[in-house]
């Protein structure tokens, strides 16, 4: 506990980290050390009390909880992640004893709240427009810091409070004087302390009653506003429900009319479809009968057509055969006549000499073959060297003979 409590002449019981911004203030009075120690000793038996003042919030703590709370406040305000600007102002008496510490929080030029720690009374005061932020947000984090600090050591604020109580009692016993004046002052201080305690109890009860009344009035106001809003919403819902019922009834009537019309149209369509199906069935039957008749007629015609083609083909083949026989007979007779005529003509030609033969008897190479049909297929190279081929136009022997006689003359 030597690290927690300092010398008897001071009220600073812990070492705190350096502030971001700090100031210095001095009171005009000197601290009575013996009375301050007696107040600290009396605060060890004090319960934790929270109540509202005219412009803020007051915290009354026992001595052990106050010392833990100071450490948690410094740790919270000077954390690197703290988003606000904090100005720590220590306040001393004329002798240099720390009697109070102020923490002023701000963001830019706007003040948030101010926390005052009274070291001789083990109490705190929170003032400012946003003091609610301390109780709602910051105070739970500070209490969590106290818990994290004490949990590894397996001690509680009550243990610290009891240790401080024993220490303060020993210090008071060492500094006490056995004089009547001192005894009277102690009696007077005890009476004042009891009076202050009764006053605090009365104030506490008044604050509790006032807070209960204010809460009740606030709750009543909230309930009345809520009931008004609920009644208004109910009226609006009733009106909307009536309108919706009217619309739905009208829509149901329209749907009924539409369904009746659809039923009638459906019945008419069904009747029409049934009559058309009967007509289609009758027409299909008639078409089937017509198709069967046409098929029979077509088969008959096709049979007659094939029979006629067969008869014509047989007649054509017979005619071709007859023509072939007749042409063969004609060719044979004509060949016989041509051979006879050619032999006679050749003999006549051989008997009648040519003009050139008359003039020059040395040329005796001329052999005359008459007729185009005769010389067909004859190759001159196959004849003898002294044979010349002469053709005369003409179909009959008389024509060939006349033409030949003209050429000879």
Coordinates of N, CA and C in Angstrom, one line a residue, residues 172-329:
X172 N -3.6 8.3 12.0 CA -4.3 9.2 12.9 C -3.9 8.9 14.4
X173 N -3.6 7.7 14.8 CA -3.2 7.4 16.1 C -1.8 8.0 16.4
X174 N -1.0 8.0 15.4 CA 0.4 8.5 15.6 C 0.3 10.0 15.7
X175 N -0.6 10.7 15.0 CA -0.6 12.1 15.0 C -1.6 12.7 16.0
X176 N -2.3 11.8 16.8 CA -3.3 12.3 17.7 C -2.6 12.9 19.0
X177 N -3.1 13.9 19.7 CA -2.6 14.5 20.9 C -3.6 14.3 22.0
X178 N -3.1 13.8 23.2 CA -4.0 13.6 24.4 C -4.3 14.9 25.1
X179 N -4.9 15.8 24.5 CA -5.2 17.1 25.2 C -6.7 17.2 25.1
X180 N -7.2 18.0 26.0 CA -8.7 18.2 26.1 C -9.2 19.0 24.9
X181 N -8.3 20.0 24.5 CA -8.7 20.7 23.3 C -8.9 19.8 22.1
X182 N -7.9 18.9 21.9 CA -8.0 18.0 20.8 C -9.2 17.1 20.9
X183 N -9.5 16.7 22.2 CA -10.7 15.8 22.4 C -11.9 16.5 22.0
X184 N -12.0 17.8 22.4 CA -13.2 18.6 22.1 C -13.3 18.8 20.6
X185 N -12.2 19.0 19.9 CA -12.3 19.2 18.5 C -12.7 17.9 17.8
X186 N -12.2 16.7 18.4 CA -12.6 15.4 17.8 C -14.1 15.2 18.0
X187 N -14.6 15.6 19.2 CA -16.1 15.5 19.4 C -16.8 16.3 18.5
X188 N -16.3 17.6 18.3 CA -17.0 18.5 17.4 C -17.0 18.0 16.0
X189 N -15.8 17.4 15.6 CA -15.7 16.9 14.2 C -16.6 15.7 14.0
X190 N -16.8 14.9 15.1 CA -17.7 13.7 15.0 C -19.1 14.2 14.8
X191 N -19.5 15.2 15.6 CA -20.8 15.7 15.5 C -21.1 16.3 14.1
X192 N -20.1 17.1 13.6 CA -20.2 17.6 12.3 C -20.3 16.5 11.2
X193 N -19.5 15.5 11.4 CA -19.6 14.4 10.5 C -20.9 13.7 10.5
X194 N -21.5 13.5 11.7 CA -22.8 12.8 11.8 C -23.9 13.7 11.2
X195 N -23.7 15.1 11.4 CA -24.7 16.0 10.9 C -24.6 16.0 9.3
X196 N -23.4 16.0 8.8 CA -23.2 15.9 7.4 C -23.8 14.6 6.8
X197 N -23.6 13.5 7.5 CA -24.2 12.3 7.1 C -25.7 12.3 7.0
X198 N -26.3 12.9 8.1 CA -27.8 12.9 8.1 C -28.2 13.8 7.0
X199 N -27.5 15.0 6.8 CA -27.9 15.9 5.7 C -27.8 15.2 4.3
X200 N -26.7 14.4 4.2 CA -26.5 13.7 2.9 C -27.6 12.6 2.7
X201 N -28.0 12.0 3.8 CA -29.1 11.0 3.7 C -30.4 11.6 3.3
X202 N -30.7 12.8 3.9 CA -31.9 13.5 3.6 C -31.9 14.0 2.1
X203 N -30.7 14.5 1.8 CA -30.6 14.9 0.4 C -30.8 13.8 -0.6
X204 N -30.2 12.7 -0.2 CA -30.3 11.5 -1.0 C -31.7 11.1 -1.2
X205 N -32.5 11.0 -0.1 CA -33.9 10.7 -0.2 C -34.7 11.6 -1.0
X206 N -34.4 13.0 -0.8 CA -35.1 13.9 -1.6 C -34.7 13.8 -3.1
X207 N -33.5 13.5 -3.4 CA -33.1 13.3 -4.8 C -33.8 12.1 -5.4
X208 N -33.8 11.0 -4.6 CA -34.5 9.8 -5.0 C -36.0 10.0 -5.3
X209 N -36.6 10.8 -4.3 CA -38.0 11.0 -4.6 C -38.3 11.9 -5.8
X210 N -37.4 12.9 -5.9 CA -37.5 13.8 -7.0 C -37.3 13.1 -8.4
X211 N -36.3 12.2 -8.3 CA -36.0 11.5 -9.6 C -37.2 10.5 -9.9
X212 N -37.7 9.9 -8.8 CA -38.9 9.0 -9.0 C -40.1 9.8 -9.6
X213 N -40.3 10.9 -9.0 CA -41.5 11.7 -9.5 C -41.2 12.2 -10.9
X214 N -40.0 12.7 -11.2 CA -39.7 13.1 -12.6 C -39.8 11.9 -13.5
X215 N -39.3 10.8 -13.1 CA -39.4 9.6 -14.0 C -40.9 9.2 -14.2
X216 N -41.7 9.3 -13.1 CA -43.1 8.9 -13.3 C -43.8 9.9 -14.2
X217 N -43.5 11.2 -14.0 CA -44.2 12.2 -14.9 C -43.7 12.0 -16.3
X218 N -42.4 11.7 -16.5 CA -41.8 11.5 -17.8 C -42.5 10.2 -18.4
X219 N -42.6 9.2 -17.6 CA -43.2 8.0 -18.2 C -44.7 8.2 -18.5
X220 N -45.4 9.0 -17.6 CA -46.8 9.3 -17.9 C -46.9 10.1 -19.2
X221 N -46.0 11.0 -19.4 CA -46.1 11.8 -20.7 C -45.8 10.9 -21.9
X222 N -44.8 10.0 -21.7 CA -44.5 9.1 -22.8 C -45.7 8.2 -23.1
X223 N -46.4 7.7 -22.0 CA -47.5 6.8 -22.2 C -48.7 7.6 -22.9
X224 N -48.9 8.8 -22.4 CA -50.0 9.6 -23.0 C -49.8 9.8 -24.5
X225 N -48.5 10.3 -24.8 CA -48.2 10.5 -26.2 C -48.3 9.2 -27.0
X226 N -47.9 8.1 -26.4 CA -48.0 6.8 -27.1 C -49.4 6.4 -27.3
X227 N -50.3 6.6 -26.3 CA -51.7 6.3 -26.5 C -52.3 7.2 -27.5
X228 N -52.0 8.4 -27.5 CA -52.5 9.3 -28.5 C -52.1 8.9 -29.9
X229 N -50.8 8.6 -30.1 CA -50.4 8.1 -31.4 C -51.0 6.8 -31.8
X230 N -51.2 5.9 -30.8 CA -51.8 4.6 -31.1 C -53.3 4.8 -31.5
X231 N -54.0 5.7 -30.8 CA -55.4 6.0 -31.1 C -55.5 6.6 -32.5
X232 N -54.6 7.5 -32.8 CA -54.6 8.1 -34.2 C -54.4 7.1 -35.2
X233 N -53.4 6.2 -35.0 CA -53.1 5.2 -36.0 C -54.3 4.2 -36.1
X234 N -55.0 3.9 -35.0 CA -56.1 3.0 -35.1 C -57.2 3.6 -35.9
X235 N -57.5 5.0 -35.7 CA -58.5 5.6 -36.5 C -58.1 5.6 -38.0
X236 N -56.8 5.9 -38.3 CA -56.4 5.8 -39.7 C -56.5 4.4 -40.3
X237 N -56.2 3.4 -39.4 CA -56.3 2.0 -39.9 C -57.8 1.7 -40.2
X238 N -58.7 2.1 -39.3 CA -60.1 1.9 -39.5 C -60.6 2.5 -40.8
X239 N -60.2 3.8 -41.0 CA -60.7 4.4 -42.3 C -60.1 3.7 -43.5
X240 N -58.8 3.4 -43.4 CA -58.2 2.6 -44.5 C -58.9 1.3 -44.7
X241 N -59.3 0.6 -43.6 CA -59.9 -0.7 -43.7 C -61.3 -0.5 -44.4
X242 N -62.1 0.5 -44.0 CA -63.4 0.7 -44.6 C -63.2 0.9 -46.1
X243 N -62.3 1.8 -46.5 CA -62.0 2.1 -47.9 C -61.6 0.8 -48.6
X244 N -60.8 0.0 -48.0 CA -60.3 -1.2 -48.6 C -61.5 -2.2 -48.8
X245 N -62.4 -2.2 -47.8 CA -63.6 -3.1 -47.9 C -64.5 -2.7 -49.0
X246 N -64.7 -1.4 -49.2 CA -65.5 -0.9 -50.3 C -64.9 -1.3 -51.6
X247 N -63.6 -1.0 -51.7 CA -62.9 -1.4 -53.0 C -63.0 -2.9 -53.3
X248 N -62.8 -3.7 -52.3 CA -62.8 -5.1 -52.5 C -64.2 -5.6 -52.9
X249 N -65.2 -5.0 -52.2 CA -66.6 -5.4 -52.6 C -66.9 -5.0 -54.0
X250 N -66.5 -3.8 -54.4 CA -66.8 -3.4 -55.8 C -66.0 -4.4 -56.8
X251 N -64.8 -4.7 -56.4 CA -64.0 -5.6 -57.3 C -64.6 -7.0 -57.3
X252 N -65.2 -7.5 -56.2 CA -65.8 -8.8 -56.2 C -67.1 -8.8 -57.1
X253 N -67.9 -7.7 -57.1 CA -69.0 -7.6 -58.0 C -68.6 -7.6 -59.4
X254 N -67.5 -6.9 -59.7 CA -67.0 -6.9 -61.1 C -66.5 -8.3 -61.5
X255 N -65.9 -9.0 -60.5 CA -65.4 -10.4 -60.8 C -66.6 -11.3 -61.0
X256 N -67.7 -11.1 -60.3 CA -68.9 -12.0 -60.4 C -69.5 -11.8 -61.8
X257 N -69.6 -10.5 -62.3 CA -70.1 -10.2 -63.6 C -69.2 -10.9 -64.7
X258 N -67.9 -10.7 -64.5 CA -67.0 -11.3 -65.5 C -67.1 -12.8 -65.5
X259 N -67.2 -13.4 -64.3 CA -67.3 -14.9 -64.3 C -68.6 -15.4 -65.0
X260 N -69.7 -14.6 -64.7 CA -71.0 -15.0 -65.4 C -70.9 -14.9 -66.9
X261 N -70.3 -13.8 -67.4 CA -70.1 -13.6 -68.8 C -69.2 -14.7 -69.4
X262 N -68.2 -15.1 -68.7 CA -67.3 -16.1 -69.1 C -68.0 -17.5 -69.2
X263 N -68.8 -17.8 -68.2 CA -69.6 -19.0 -68.2 C -70.5 -19.1 -69.4
X264 N -71.2 -18.0 -69.7 CA -72.1 -18.0 -70.9 C -71.3 -18.2 -72.2
X265 N -70.2 -17.4 -72.3 CA -69.4 -17.5 -73.5 C -68.8 -18.9 -73.6
X266 N -68.5 -19.5 -72.5 CA -67.9 -20.9 -72.5 C -69.0 -21.9 -73.0
X267 N -70.2 -21.7 -72.5 CA -71.3 -22.7 -72.9 C -71.6 -22.5 -74.4
X268 N -71.6 -21.3 -74.9 CA -71.8 -21.0 -76.3 C -70.7 -21.6 -77.1
X269 N -69.5 -21.4 -76.7 CA -68.4 -22.0 -77.4 C -68.4 -23.5 -77.4
X270 N -68.8 -24.1 -76.3 CA -68.9 -25.6 -76.3 C -69.9 -26.1 -77.2
X271 N -71.1 -25.4 -77.3 CA -72.1 -25.9 -78.2 C -71.7 -25.7 -79.6
X272 N -71.1 -24.6 -79.9 CA -70.6 -24.3 -81.3 C -69.5 -25.4 -81.7
X273 N -68.6 -25.7 -80.7 CA -67.6 -26.6 -81.0 C -68.2 -28.0 -81.3
X274 N -69.2 -28.4 -80.5 CA -69.8 -29.7 -80.6 C -70.5 -29.8 -82.0
X275 N -71.2 -28.7 -82.4 CA -71.9 -28.8 -83.7 C -70.8 -28.8 -84.8
X276 N -69.8 -28.1 -84.7 CA -68.7 -28.1 -85.7 C -68.0 -29.5 -85.8
X277 N -67.9 -30.1 -84.6 CA -67.2 -31.4 -84.6 C -68.1 -32.4 -85.3
X278 N -69.4 -32.3 -85.1 CA -70.3 -33.2 -85.9 C -70.3 -33.0 -87.4
X279 N -70.2 -31.7 -87.8 CA -70.1 -31.4 -89.2 C -68.8 -31.9 -89.8
X280 N -67.7 -31.8 -89.0 CA -66.5 -32.3 -89.5 C -66.5 -33.8 -89.6
X281 N -67.1 -34.4 -88.6 CA -67.2 -35.9 -88.7 C -68.0 -36.4 -89.9
X282 N -69.1 -35.7 -90.2 CA -69.9 -36.0 -91.4 C -69.1 -35.8 -92.7
X283 N -68.4 -34.6 -92.7 CA -67.6 -34.3 -93.9 C -66.5 -35.3 -94.1
X284 N -65.9 -35.7 -93.0 CA -64.8 -36.7 -93.1 C -65.3 -38.0 -93.6
X285 N -66.5 -38.4 -93.2 CA -67.1 -39.7 -93.7 C -67.4 -39.6 -95.2
X286 N -68.0 -38.4 -95.6 CA -68.3 -38.2 -97.1 C -67.0 -38.2 -97.9
X287 N -65.9 -37.6 -97.3 CA -64.7 -37.6 -98.0 C -64.1 -39.0 -98.2
X288 N -64.2 -39.7 -97.1 CA -63.7 -41.1 -97.1 C -64.4 -41.9 -98.2
X289 N -65.8 -41.8 -98.3 CA -66.5 -42.5 -99.4 C -66.1 -42.0 -100.8
X290 N -65.9 -40.7 -100.9 CA -65.5 -40.2 -102.2 C -64.1 -40.7 -102.6
X291 N -63.2 -40.7 -101.6 CA -61.9 -41.2 -101.9 C -61.9 -42.6 -102.3
X292 N -62.7 -43.4 -101.6 CA -62.7 -44.9 -102.0 C -63.2 -45.1 -103.4
X293 N -64.3 -44.3 -103.8 CA -64.8 -44.4 -105.2 C -63.7 -43.9 -106.2
X294 N -63.1 -42.8 -105.9 CA -62.0 -42.3 -106.8 C -60.9 -43.3 -106.9
X295 N -60.5 -44.0 -105.8 CA -59.5 -45.0 -105.9 C -59.9 -46.2 -106.7
X296 N -61.1 -46.6 -106.6 CA -61.6 -47.7 -107.5 C -61.5 -47.3 -109.0
X297 N -62.1 -46.1 -109.3 CA -62.0 -45.6 -110.7 C -60.6 -45.5 -111.2
X298 N -59.7 -45.0 -110.3 CA -58.3 -44.8 -110.7 C -57.7 -46.2 -111.0
X299 N -58.0 -47.1 -110.2 CA -57.4 -48.5 -110.4 C -57.9 -49.1 -111.7
X300 N -59.2 -48.9 -112.0 CA -59.8 -49.4 -113.3 C -59.1 -48.7 -114.5
X301 N -59.0 -47.4 -114.4 CA -58.3 -46.7 -115.5 C -56.9 -47.1 -115.7
X302 N -56.2 -47.3 -114.6 CA -54.8 -47.7 -114.7 C -54.7 -49.1 -115.3
X303 N -55.6 -50.0 -115.0 CA -55.6 -51.3 -115.5 C -55.9 -51.3 -117.0
X304 N -56.8 -50.5 -117.4 CA -57.1 -50.3 -118.9 C -55.9 -49.7 -119.6
X305 N -55.3 -48.7 -118.9 CA -54.2 -48.1 -119.6 C -53.0 -49.0 -119.8
X306 N -52.7 -49.8 -118.8 CA -51.7 -50.8 -118.9 C -52.0 -51.9 -119.9
X307 N -53.3 -52.3 -120.0 CA -53.6 -53.2 -121.1 C -53.4 -52.7 -122.5
X308 N -53.9 -51.4 -122.7 CA -53.7 -50.8 -124.0 C -52.2 -50.6 -124.3
X309 N -51.4 -50.3 -123.3 CA -49.9 -50.1 -123.6 C -49.4 -51.5 -124.0
X310 N -49.8 -52.5 -123.3 CA -49.3 -53.9 -123.7 C -49.7 -54.2 -125.1
X311 N -50.9 -54.0 -125.5 CA -51.3 -54.3 -126.9 C -50.6 -53.5 -127.9
X312 N -50.4 -52.2 -127.6 CA -49.6 -51.3 -128.6 C -48.2 -51.8 -128.7
X313 N -47.6 -52.2 -127.5 CA -46.2 -52.7 -127.6 C -46.1 -53.9 -128.4
X314 N -47.1 -54.8 -128.3 CA -47.0 -56.1 -129.1 C -47.2 -55.8 -130.5
X315 N -48.1 -54.8 -130.9 CA -48.3 -54.4 -132.3 C -47.1 -53.8 -132.8
X316 N -46.4 -52.9 -132.1 CA -45.2 -52.3 -132.6 C -44.1 -53.3 -132.8
X317 N -43.9 -54.2 -131.9 CA -42.9 -55.3 -132.1 C -43.2 -56.1 -133.4
X318 N -44.5 -56.4 -133.6 CA -44.8 -57.2 -134.8 C -44.6 -56.4 -136.0
X319 N -44.9 -55.1 -136.0 CA -44.7 -54.3 -137.2 C -43.2 -54.1 -137.5
X320 N -42.4 -54.0 -136.4 CA -40.9 -53.9 -136.6 C -40.4 -55.2 -137.3
X321 N -40.9 -56.3 -136.8 CA -40.5 -57.6 -137.4 C -40.8 -57.6 -138.9
X322 N -42.0 -57.2 -139.2 CA -42.4 -57.3 -140.6 C -41.6 -56.3 -141.4
X323 N -41.3 -55.1 -140.9 CA -40.5 -54.2 -141.7 C -39.1 -54.7 -141.9
X324 N -38.6 -55.3 -140.9 CA -37.2 -55.9 -141.0 C -37.1 -57.0 -142.1
X325 N -38.2 -57.8 -142.1 CA -38.2 -58.9 -143.1 C -38.3 -58.3 -144.5
X326 N -39.2 -57.3 -144.7 CA -39.3 -56.6 -146.0 C -38.1 -55.9 -146.4
X327 N -37.4 -55.2 -145.5 CA -36.2 -54.5 -145.9 C -35.1 -55.5 -146.3
X328 N -35.0 -56.6 -145.6 CA -34.0 -57.6 -146.0 C -34.3 -58.1 -147.4
X329 N -35.5 -58.4 -147.7 CA -35.8 -58.9 -149.1 C -35.5 -57.9 -150.1

